PDB file of C-alpha atoms in Angstrom:
ATOM      1  CA  MET A   1      79.514  72.478  84.963  1.00  0.00           C
ATOM      2  CA  TRP A   2      78.343  75.162  87.655  1.00  0.00           C
ATOM      3  CA  MET A   3      75.076  76.776  87.514  1.00  0.00           C
ATOM      4  CA  ASP A   4      74.440  75.532  84.163  1.00  0.00           C
ATOM      5  CA  GLN A   5      77.990  77.075  82.788  1.00  0.00           C
ATOM      6  CA  TYR A   6      81.563  75.866  82.318  1.00  0.00           C
ATOM      7  CA  TYR A   7      83.974  76.818  84.891  1.00  0.00           C
ATOM      8  CA  TYR A   8      87.206  77.109  82.991  1.00  0.00           C
ATOM      9  CA  VAL A   9      89.312  78.578  85.982  1.00  0.00           C
ATOM     10  CA  PHE A  10      90.970  75.771  87.037  1.00  0.00           C
ATOM     11  CA  GLY A  11      91.812  75.064  83.361  1.00  0.00           C
ATOM     12  CA  PHE A  12      93.334  78.094  83.036  1.00  0.00           C
ATOM     13  CA  THR A  13      94.951  78.317  86.382  1.00  0.00           C
ATOM     14  CA  GLY A  14      96.443  74.762  85.527  1.00  0.00           C
ATOM     15  CA  LEU A  15      97.940  75.915  82.169  1.00  0.00           C
ATOM     16  CA  VAL A  16      99.655  78.834  83.591  1.00  0.00           C
ATOM     17  CA  PHE A  17     100.933  76.728  86.595  1.00  0.00           C
ATOM     18  CA  ILE A  18     102.264  74.488  84.016  1.00  0.00           C
ATOM     19  CA  ILE A  19     103.751  77.576  81.887  1.00  0.00           C
ATOM     20  CA  LEU A  20     105.367  78.858  85.318  1.00  0.00           C
ATOM     21  CA  LEU A  21     107.531  75.589  86.003  1.00  0.00           C
ATOM     22  CA  VAL A  22     108.380  75.268  82.421  1.00  0.00           C
ATOM     23  CA  THR A  23     109.711  78.749  82.061  1.00  0.00           C
ATOM     24  CA  CYS A  24     111.530  78.526  85.568  1.00  0.00           C
ATOM     25  CA  CYS A  25     113.187  75.086  84.302  1.00  0.00           C
ATOM     26  CA  GLU A  26     114.444  77.020  80.917  1.00  0.00           C
ATOM     27  CA  ILE A  27     115.758  80.125  82.646  1.00  0.00           C
ATOM     28  CA  THR A  28     117.208  78.032  85.306  1.00  0.00           C
ATOM     29  CA  VAL A  29     119.133  76.025  82.379  1.00  0.00           C
ATOM     30  CA  VAL A  30     119.820  79.054  80.452  1.00  0.00           C
ATOM     31  CA  LEU A  31     121.897  80.652  83.508  1.00  0.00           C
ATOM     32  CA  CYS A  32     123.367  77.016  84.539  1.00  0.00           C
ATOM     33  CA  TYR A  33     124.992  76.740  81.024  1.00  0.00           C
ATOM     34  CA  PHE A  34     126.232  80.319  81.197  1.00  0.00           C
ATOM     35  CA  GLN A  35     128.085  79.640  84.560  1.00  0.00           C
ATOM     36  CA  LEU A  36     129.158  76.340  83.332  1.00  0.00           C
ATOM     37  CA  CYS A  37     130.778  77.829  80.263  1.00  0.00           C
ATOM     38  CA  SER A  38     132.744  80.342  82.488  1.00  0.00           C
ATOM     39  CA  GLU A  39     133.835  76.999  84.430  1.00  0.00           C
ATOM     40  CA  ASN A  40     132.430  77.646  87.516  1.00  0.00           C
ATOM     41  CA  TYR A  41     131.097  74.610  88.569  1.00  0.00           C
ATOM     42  CA  HIS A  42     129.180  75.671  91.906  1.00  0.00           C
ATOM     43  CA  TRP A  43     125.879  75.301  89.872  1.00  0.00           C
ATOM     44  CA  TRP A  44     123.851  73.461  92.838  1.00  0.00           C
ATOM     45  CA  TRP A  45     122.522  76.276  95.006  1.00  0.00           C
ATOM     46  CA  ARG A  46     122.565  78.539  92.345  1.00  0.00           C
ATOM     47  CA  SER A  47     120.029  76.831  90.184  1.00  0.00           C
ATOM     48  CA  PHE A  48     117.766  76.449  93.122  1.00  0.00           C
ATOM     49  CA  LEU A  49     117.814  79.944  94.229  1.00  0.00           C
ATOM     50  CA  THR A  50     117.241  80.921  90.559  1.00  0.00           C
ATOM     51  CA  SER A  51     114.081  79.293  90.006  1.00  0.00           C
ATOM     52  CA  GLY A  52     113.030  79.804  93.490  1.00  0.00           C
ATOM     53  CA  SER A  53     113.497  83.535  93.443  1.00  0.00           C
ATOM     54  CA  THR A  54     109.997  83.439  91.602  1.00  0.00           C
ATOM     55  CA  ALA A  55     108.534  83.500  95.063  1.00  0.00           C
ATOM     56  CA  LEU A  56     110.144  86.670  96.400  1.00  0.00           C
ATOM     57  CA  TYR A  57     108.283  88.162  93.493  1.00  0.00           C
ATOM     58  CA  VAL A  58     104.872  86.993  94.094  1.00  0.00           C
ATOM     59  CA  PHE A  59     105.710  88.018  97.763  1.00  0.00           C
ATOM     60  CA  LEU A  60     106.503  91.500  96.963  1.00  0.00           C
ATOM     61  CA  TYR A  61     103.518  91.758  94.896  1.00  0.00           C
ATOM     62  CA  SER A  62     101.359  90.767  97.446  1.00  0.00           C
ATOM     63  CA  CYS A  63     102.889  93.373  99.751  1.00  0.00           C
ATOM     64  CA  VAL A  64     101.793  95.922  96.791  1.00  0.00           C
ATOM     65  CA  TYR A  65      98.537  94.138  96.421  1.00  0.00           C
ATOM     66  CA  PHE A  66      97.966  94.570 100.565  1.00  0.00           C
ATOM     67  CA  SER A  67      98.777  98.265 100.229  1.00  0.00           C
ATOM     68  CA  ARG A  68      96.118  98.843  98.276  1.00  0.00           C
ATOM     69  CA  LEU A  69      93.498  96.830 100.502  1.00  0.00           C
ATOM     70  CA  GLU A  70      91.432  98.715 103.323  1.00  0.00           C
ATOM     71  CA  ALA A  71      92.442  96.750 106.564  1.00  0.00           C
ATOM     72  CA  ASP A  72      91.779  98.431 109.466  1.00  0.00           C
ATOM     73  CA  ARG A  73      92.341  95.434 112.228  1.00  0.00           C
ATOM     74  CA  TRP A  74      95.828  93.929 113.340  1.00  0.00           C
ATOM     75  CA  PHE A  75      94.355  90.175 112.579  1.00  0.00           C
ATOM     76  CA  THR A  76      93.592  91.336 108.997  1.00  0.00           C
ATOM     77  CA  TYR A  77      97.485  91.707 108.654  1.00  0.00           C
ATOM     78  CA  VAL A  78      98.418  88.909 110.668  1.00  0.00           C
ATOM     79  CA  LEU A  79      96.212  86.099 108.626  1.00  0.00           C
ATOM     80  CA  TYR A  80      97.132  87.756 104.956  1.00  0.00           C
ATOM     81  CA  PHE A  81     100.766  87.965 105.687  1.00  0.00           C
ATOM     82  CA  GLY A  82     100.971  84.352 107.628  1.00  0.00           C
ATOM     83  CA  TYR A  83      99.408  83.079 104.380  1.00  0.00           C
ATOM     84  CA  MET A  84     101.173  84.907 102.129  1.00  0.00           C
ATOM     85  CA  ILE A  85     104.888  83.739 103.813  1.00  0.00           C
ATOM     86  CA  LEU A  86     103.326  80.093 103.778  1.00  0.00           C
ATOM     87  CA  ILE A  87     102.364  80.145 100.212  1.00  0.00           C
ATOM     88  CA  SER A  88     105.941  82.217  99.085  1.00  0.00           C
ATOM     89  CA  ILE A  89     108.091  79.663 100.763  1.00  0.00           C
ATOM     90  CA  GLY A  90     105.801  76.748  99.235  1.00  0.00           C
ATOM     91  CA  MET A  91     106.542  78.618  95.957  1.00  0.00           C
ATOM     92  CA  PHE A  92     109.948  78.783  96.707  1.00  0.00           C
ATOM     93  CA  LEU A  93     110.460  75.094  97.591  1.00  0.00           C
ATOM     94  CA  LEU A  94     108.649  74.397  94.554  1.00  0.00           C
ATOM     95  CA  THR A  95     110.207  75.986  91.749  1.00  0.00           C
ATOM     96  CA  GLY A  96     113.549  76.019  92.914  1.00  0.00           C
ATOM     97  CA  SER A  97     113.499  71.802  93.179  1.00  0.00           C
ATOM     98  CA  CYS A  98     112.032  72.163  89.528  1.00  0.00           C
ATOM     99  CA  GLY A  99     115.213  74.226  88.380  1.00  0.00           C
ATOM    100  CA  PHE A 100     117.313  72.313  90.404  1.00  0.00           C
ATOM    101  CA  LEU A 101     116.109  69.062  88.658  1.00  0.00           C
ATOM    102  CA  SER A 102     116.203  70.671  85.336  1.00  0.00           C
ATOM    103  CA  CYS A 103     119.864  71.878  86.124  1.00  0.00           C
ATOM    104  CA  LEU A 104     120.803  68.252  86.995  1.00  0.00           C
ATOM    105  CA  CYS A 105     119.211  66.457  84.117  1.00  0.00           C
ATOM    106  CA  PHE A 106     120.978  68.957  81.624  1.00  0.00           C
ATOM    107  CA  THR A 107     124.304  68.824  83.391  1.00  0.00           C
ATOM    108  CA  GLN A 108     124.242  64.549  83.524  1.00  0.00           C
ATOM    109  CA  LYS A 109     123.227  64.807  80.001  1.00  0.00           C
ATOM    110  CA  ILE A 110     126.059  67.388  78.648  1.00  0.00           C
ATOM    111  CA  TYR A 111     128.530  65.358  80.775  1.00  0.00           C
ATOM    112  CA  VAL A 112     127.610  62.387  79.102  1.00  0.00           C
ATOM    113  CA  TYR A 113     128.021  63.777  75.699  1.00  0.00           C
ATOM    114  CA  ALA A 114     131.425  65.163  76.761  1.00  0.00           C
ATOM    115  CA  VAL A 115     132.916  61.993  77.988  1.00  0.00           C
ATOM    116  CA  SER A 116     131.740  60.386  74.805  1.00  0.00           C
ATOM    117  CA  PHE A 117     132.965  63.035  72.564  1.00  0.00           C
ATOM    118  CA  GLY A 118     136.302  62.755  74.276  1.00  0.00           C
ATOM    119  CA  ARG A 119     136.576  59.017  73.638  1.00  0.00           C
ATOM    120  CA  SER A 120     135.908  58.741  69.916  1.00  0.00           C
TER     121      SER A 120
END
């Protein structure tokens, strides 16, 4: 409780974060499946970059948001874009690694199924 009221912002932020990670994993697995169906087996970096591209959208949106602010000093630009670059790099690494790990698990499962199906 904060000032005798419930504070729900962190719960909603956590829920949106989980939805973001699940969506990135699902989209990356679907695109990896399409790539494997076309017999292109170089999915490693593409899976990382597919879900990591979310960070590019966040950085571009932050540029649009900054254009609406009334910044008049140079250190405002340095601080804002410095922090947004760091946040975007962190988000790129986080979502990219989640997408890569989900594709890795997916390809391991379908290849185990394909090998066991081929034996019987």
